[in-house]
GROMACS .gro file of C-alpha atoms in nm:
model
  269
    1MET     CA    1  -0.797   3.647  -0.692
    2ARG     CA    2  -0.677   3.404  -0.914
    3PRO     CA    3  -0.328   3.280  -0.767
    4PHE     CA    4  -0.088   3.300  -1.107
    5LEU     CA    5  -0.184   3.673  -1.064
    6LEU     CA    6  -0.146   3.696  -0.678
    7TYR     CA    7   0.225   3.471  -0.765
    8TYR     CA    8   0.329   3.759  -1.015
    9MET     CA    9   0.233   4.065  -0.782
   10LYS     CA   10   0.465   3.873  -0.518
   11GLN     CA   11   0.737   3.836  -0.740
   12THR     CA   12   0.745   4.219  -0.879
   13GLY     CA   13   0.660   4.399  -0.565
   14LEU     CA   14   0.326   4.499  -0.744
   15LEU     CA   15   0.110   4.394  -0.439
   16ILE     CA   16   0.238   4.697  -0.263
   17PHE     CA   17   0.135   4.911  -0.583
   18LEU     CA   18  -0.214   4.726  -0.595
   19ILE     CA   19  -0.262   4.802  -0.257
   20ALA     CA   20  -0.144   5.172  -0.268
   21GLN     CA   21  -0.377   5.224  -0.548
   22LYS     CA   22  -0.701   5.090  -0.416
   23LYS     CA   23  -0.631   5.304  -0.096
   24LYS     CA   24  -0.517   5.579  -0.308
   25GLN     CA   25  -0.195   5.653  -0.169
   26SER     CA   26   0.096   5.743  -0.326
   27LEU     CA   27   0.438   5.516  -0.303
   28GLU     CA   28   0.550   5.813  -0.126
   29LYS     CA   29   0.448   5.723   0.163
   30ILE     CA   30   0.599   5.364   0.102
   31LYS     CA   31   0.914   5.431  -0.090
   32GLY     CA   32   1.025   5.788   0.033
   33SER     CA   33   1.018   6.061  -0.191
   34ASP     CA   34   0.991   5.797  -0.498
   35LYS     CA   35   0.672   5.903  -0.641
   36TRP     CA   36   0.466   5.600  -0.837
   37SER     CA   37   0.505   5.597  -1.204
   38VAL     CA   38   0.353   5.313  -1.440
   39LYS     CA   39   0.659   5.408  -1.660
   40LYS     CA   40   0.921   5.398  -1.408
   41LEU     CA   41   0.785   5.102  -1.278
   42PHE     CA   42   0.792   4.897  -1.599
   43ILE     CA   43   1.172   5.034  -1.682
   44PHE     CA   44   1.256   4.904  -1.322
   45LEU     CA   45   1.102   4.570  -1.409
   46LYS     CA   46   1.267   4.555  -1.756
   47GLN     CA   47   1.605   4.611  -1.586
   48LYS     CA   48   1.517   4.310  -1.313
   49GLU     CA   49   1.504   4.123  -1.651
   50MET     CA   50   1.153   4.026  -1.588
   51ASP     CA   51   0.994   3.941  -1.925
   52SER     CA   52   0.851   4.222  -2.108
   53TRP     CA   53   0.543   4.021  -2.215
   54LYS     CA   54   0.483   3.884  -1.821
   55ILE     CA   55   0.509   4.263  -1.716
   56LEU     CA   56   0.293   4.379  -1.987
   57TRP     CA   57   0.037   4.117  -1.958
   58LEU     CA   58   0.007   4.193  -1.556
   59PHE     CA   59  -0.012   4.559  -1.587
   60SER     CA   60  -0.302   4.528  -1.830
   61HIS     CA   61  -0.454   4.293  -1.609
   62LEU     CA   62  -0.406   4.498  -1.331
   63LEU     CA   63  -0.586   4.818  -1.471
   64TYR     CA   64  -0.816   4.636  -1.684
   65TRP     CA   65  -0.982   4.462  -1.388
   66PHE     CA   66  -0.948   4.721  -1.095
   67GLY     CA   67  -1.016   4.987  -1.376
   68GLU     CA   68  -1.369   5.170  -1.343
   69SER     CA   69  -1.588   5.382  -1.580
   70LEU     CA   70  -1.392   5.676  -1.670
   71ASN     CA   71  -1.621   5.873  -1.443
   72ASN     CA   72  -1.341   6.167  -1.346
   73GLY     CA   73  -1.568   6.484  -1.319
   74LEU     CA   74  -1.450   6.561  -1.617
   75GLY     CA   75  -1.632   6.692  -1.987
   76LEU     CA   76  -1.983   6.771  -1.824
   77THR     CA   77  -1.969   7.071  -2.038
   78PRO     CA   78  -1.808   7.027  -2.387
   79PRO     CA   79  -1.422   7.118  -2.397
   80MET     CA   80  -1.319   7.384  -2.560
   81GLY     CA   81  -0.991   7.521  -2.678
   82TRP     CA   82  -0.725   7.494  -2.951
   83SER     CA   83  -0.611   7.207  -3.172
   84THR     CA   84  -0.308   7.183  -3.436
   85TRP     CA   85  -0.565   6.951  -3.682
   86ASN     CA   86  -0.792   7.239  -3.719
   87TYR     CA   87  -0.556   7.433  -3.944
   88PHE     CA   88  -0.201   7.299  -3.934
   89ALA     CA   89  -0.266   6.913  -3.976
   90ARG     CA   90   0.073   6.763  -3.939
   91ASP     CA   91   0.278   7.066  -4.108
   92TRP     CA   92   0.346   7.269  -3.731
   93ASN     CA   93   0.615   7.295  -3.523
   94ALA     CA   94   0.581   7.358  -3.158
   95SER     CA   95   0.587   7.736  -3.197
   96VAL     CA   96   0.236   7.716  -3.249
   97PHE     CA   97   0.174   7.581  -2.909
   98TYR     CA   98   0.377   7.882  -2.704
   99GLN     CA   99   0.188   8.148  -2.963
  100ALA     CA  100  -0.145   8.004  -2.899
  101VAL     CA  101  -0.085   7.977  -2.520
  102ASN     CA  102   0.029   8.341  -2.558
  103VAL     CA  103  -0.286   8.462  -2.680
  104PHE     CA  104  -0.533   8.257  -2.483
  105VAL     CA  105  -0.345   8.427  -2.211
  106LYS     CA  106  -0.353   8.778  -2.373
  107MET     CA  107  -0.733   8.765  -2.438
  108GLY     CA  108  -0.862   8.622  -2.137
  109LEU     CA  109  -0.975   8.314  -2.326
  110LYS     CA  110  -0.979   8.100  -2.015
  111GLU     CA  111  -1.219   8.319  -1.861
  112VAL     CA  112  -1.456   8.234  -2.055
  113GLY     CA  113  -1.436   7.845  -2.107
  114TYR     CA  114  -1.151   7.806  -2.341
  115GLU     CA  115  -0.899   7.626  -2.164
  116TYR     CA  116  -0.727   7.330  -2.372
  117ILE     CA  117  -0.426   7.363  -2.612
  118ASN     CA  118  -0.443   7.029  -2.787
  119VAL     CA  119  -0.147   6.869  -3.046
  120ASP     CA  120  -0.295   6.595  -3.325
  121GLY     CA  121  -0.089   6.366  -3.557
  122GLY     CA  122   0.251   6.443  -3.618
  123TRP     CA  123   0.361   6.459  -3.305
  124TRP     CA  124   0.598   6.175  -3.315
  125TYR     CA  125   0.927   6.110  -3.450
  126HIS     CA  126   0.922   5.898  -3.755
  127ILE     CA  127   1.144   5.760  -4.073
  128ASN     CA  128   0.963   5.726  -4.373
  129ASN     CA  129   0.656   5.638  -4.194
  130SER     CA  130   0.796   5.422  -3.943
  131ILE     CA  131   0.702   5.537  -3.578
  132VAL     CA  132   1.029   5.557  -3.358
  133ARG     CA  133   1.010   5.380  -3.071
  134ASN     CA  134   1.267   5.348  -2.808
  135ALA     CA  135   1.416   5.021  -2.645
  136SER     CA  136   1.172   4.984  -2.383
  137GLY     CA  137   0.874   5.081  -2.623
  138PHE     CA  138   0.801   5.403  -2.564
  139MET     CA  139   0.668   5.644  -2.846
  140THR     CA  140   0.956   5.912  -2.948
  141PHE     CA  141   0.875   6.284  -3.000
  142ASP     CA  142   1.013   6.488  -3.303
  143PRO     CA  143   1.317   6.685  -3.209
  144VAL     CA  144   1.305   6.905  -3.465
  145LYS     CA  145   0.951   7.019  -3.472
  146TYR     CA  146   0.998   7.064  -3.037
  147ASN     CA  147   1.358   7.262  -3.061
  148ILE     CA  148   1.222   7.620  -3.039
  149SER     CA  149   1.492   7.898  -2.994
  150GLY     CA  150   1.399   8.075  -2.664
  151TYR     CA  151   1.091   7.808  -2.519
  152GLY     CA  152   1.230   7.423  -2.521
  153THR     CA  153   1.391   7.130  -2.695
  154SER     CA  154   1.103   6.872  -2.589
  155ILE     CA  155   0.756   6.782  -2.566
  156VAL     CA  156   0.754   6.824  -2.211
  157ASP     CA  157   0.859   7.170  -2.228
  158VAL     CA  158   0.556   7.264  -2.441
  159ILE     CA  159   0.333   7.114  -2.175
  160ASN     CA  160   0.468   7.269  -1.883
  161TYR     CA  161   0.442   7.613  -2.039
  162VAL     CA  162   0.084   7.527  -2.117
  163HIS     CA  163   0.042   7.427  -1.724
  164SER     CA  164   0.240   7.697  -1.608
  165ASN     CA  165  -0.021   7.943  -1.760
  166GLY     CA  166  -0.309   7.808  -1.626
  167LEU     CA  167  -0.431   7.620  -1.934
  168LYS     CA  168  -0.443   7.230  -2.012
  169TYR     CA  169  -0.272   6.993  -2.239
  170GLY     CA  170  -0.449   6.773  -2.515
  171HIS     CA  171  -0.270   6.468  -2.651
  172TYR     CA  172  -0.336   6.231  -2.968
  173THR     CA  173  -0.302   5.921  -3.051
  174ASP     CA  174  -0.443   5.630  -3.250
  175ALA     CA  175  -0.616   5.310  -3.090
  176GLY     CA  176  -0.517   5.074  -3.411
  177VAL     CA  177  -0.260   4.946  -3.629
  178SER     CA  178  -0.136   5.243  -3.807
  179ALA     CA  179  -0.206   5.613  -3.785
  180CYS     CA  180  -0.437   5.812  -3.968
  181ASP     CA  181  -0.167   5.923  -4.215
  182LYS     CA  182  -0.082   5.544  -4.219
  183ASP     CA  183   0.217   5.615  -4.003
  184THR     CA  184   0.294   5.288  -3.789
  185PRO     CA  185   0.353   5.112  -3.510
  186MET     CA  186   0.058   5.254  -3.311
  187SER     CA  187  -0.087   5.051  -3.050
  188GLU     CA  188  -0.275   4.773  -3.197
  189TYR     CA  189   0.026   4.718  -3.433
  190TYR     CA  190   0.152   4.441  -3.162
  191GLU     CA  191  -0.127   4.223  -3.202
  192THR     CA  192   0.037   3.938  -3.380
  193GLN     CA  193   0.364   3.960  -3.162
  194VAL     CA  194   0.122   3.923  -2.822
  195SER     CA  195  -0.088   3.702  -3.007
  196ALA     CA  196   0.223   3.457  -3.050
  197HIS     CA  197   0.243   3.488  -2.656
  198ASN     CA  198  -0.122   3.352  -2.602
  199ASN     CA  199  -0.235   3.713  -2.435
  200PHE     CA  200  -0.426   3.989  -2.569
  201TYR     CA  201  -0.253   4.260  -2.801
  202PHE     CA  202  -0.406   4.551  -2.598
  203ILE     CA  203  -0.124   4.544  -2.356
  204ILE     CA  204   0.095   4.749  -2.522
  205ILE     CA  205  -0.168   5.024  -2.498
  206ILE     CA  206  -0.033   5.057  -2.133
  207ILE     CA  207   0.292   5.158  -2.295
  208ASP     CA  208   0.141   5.483  -2.450
  209ILE     CA  209  -0.073   5.556  -2.165
  210ALA     CA  210   0.194   5.519  -1.923
  211LEU     CA  211   0.401   5.758  -2.151
  212PHE     CA  212   0.161   6.028  -2.198
  213VAL     CA  213   0.016   6.066  -1.818
  214GLU     CA  214   0.414   6.085  -1.719
  215TRP     CA  215   0.407   6.366  -1.969
  216GLY     CA  216   0.144   6.545  -1.826
  217MET     CA  217  -0.154   6.509  -2.062
  218ASP     CA  218  -0.497   6.641  -1.932
  219MET     CA  219  -0.691   6.540  -2.222
  220ILE     CA  220  -0.641   6.292  -2.478
  221LYS     CA  221  -0.789   6.239  -2.859
  222VAL     CA  222  -0.780   5.884  -2.931
  223ASP     CA  223  -0.850   5.804  -3.323
  224ALA     CA  224  -0.995   5.463  -3.463
  225CYS     CA  225  -0.801   5.441  -3.794
  226TYR     CA  226  -0.684   5.098  -3.920
  227VAL     CA  227  -0.861   4.940  -3.599
  228GLN     CA  228  -0.899   4.551  -3.603
  229GLU     CA  229  -1.146   4.516  -3.329
  230ASN     CA  230  -1.483   4.663  -3.250
  231GLU     CA  231  -1.422   5.010  -3.206
  232THR     CA  232  -1.690   5.056  -2.879
  233VAL     CA  233  -1.488   4.760  -2.734
  234ILE     CA  234  -1.159   4.963  -2.817
  235MET     CA  235  -1.296   5.290  -2.648
  236GLN     CA  236  -1.391   5.082  -2.367
  237ARG     CA  237  -1.032   4.971  -2.275
  238TRP     CA  238  -0.890   5.292  -2.291
  239GLN     CA  239  -1.174   5.407  -2.072
  240LYS     CA  240  -1.083   5.161  -1.801
  241MET     CA  241  -0.693   5.210  -1.852
  242LEU     CA  242  -0.709   5.604  -1.806
  243ASN     CA  243  -0.931   5.563  -1.504
  244ALA     CA  244  -0.700   5.335  -1.358
  245THR     CA  245  -0.397   5.565  -1.371
  246GLY     CA  246  -0.544   5.798  -1.098
  247ARG     CA  247  -0.479   6.114  -1.292
  248PRO     CA  248  -0.805   6.288  -1.444
  249VAL     CA  249  -0.797   6.293  -1.829
  250LEU     CA  250  -1.056   6.381  -2.084
  251LEU     CA  251  -1.103   6.136  -2.325
  252SER     CA  252  -1.177   6.241  -2.656
  253ASP     CA  253  -1.345   5.925  -2.849
  254CYS     CA  254  -1.292   5.966  -3.225
  255ARG     CA  255  -1.457   5.680  -3.372
  256ASN     CA  256  -1.520   5.718  -3.745
  257GLY     CA  257  -1.896   5.811  -3.811
  258CYS     CA  258  -1.985   5.741  -3.459
  259MET     CA  259  -2.253   6.037  -3.478
  260HIS     CA  260  -2.506   5.859  -3.731
  261ASP     CA  261  -2.534   5.515  -3.573
  262ASN     CA  262  -2.926   5.539  -3.515
  263SER     CA  263  -2.966   5.210  -3.372
  264THR     CA  264  -2.698   5.196  -3.095
  265ASN     CA  265  -2.579   5.519  -2.858
  266GLN     CA  266  -2.189   5.538  -2.968
  267PHE     CA  267  -2.130   5.768  -2.653
  268ASP     CA  268  -2.236   5.470  -2.412
  269LEU     CA  269  -1.890   5.382  -2.276
   0.00000   0.00000   0.00000
């Protein structure tokens, strides 16, 4: 292991984190009942006034080096379910999720293989096409869309409702600078900021993955609109980092034109 990486791990307590992950143990055995969370760990380190770029650099390298291919037992058959995009595009509120779940349960669709309830573009809070991220860099959901009387007020309420009915929740993001509808900043937006620190721009991905995993996603559709790097490389990166979280998440690789390239297997991640 590289000496400088070991130094940072010792300084931040991440040596314990890495050992626990490699042994597939939870931090409950090390730190009482405080279950491990990348998001919580990131915030904890930031509260300790550790430089944010060092934290992100470290997280990205740990996940990239120790992650393996996304062979998590999912996707052995075509995933089936329902998505907001197929009818509503971005013009929806969270009531459609609750209605969809109720229909799935009433009609017994899970029993015949339909199990995913998926959100697509437009779930985030934005002002004039500018996505609002909080002080820690995490994306925020649209508070108006998710405030549904009698059901809940947040995206987590939707996800919990999906799970409580035995179904799976599918999330959405874009790997580029902007989303397909040009909302920004998405994960690749931070390229110039990170380049200034002589690091890889992809480190910002860990912030989004950490948030989505903590919310409880079971599937994620990753678009490739407005990307500045090779799309295959980008999807491989998402693949490795998702696998390193330890949560089984189905990756929906949504690259433009991935079905018509006759020279290479675009699905060979």
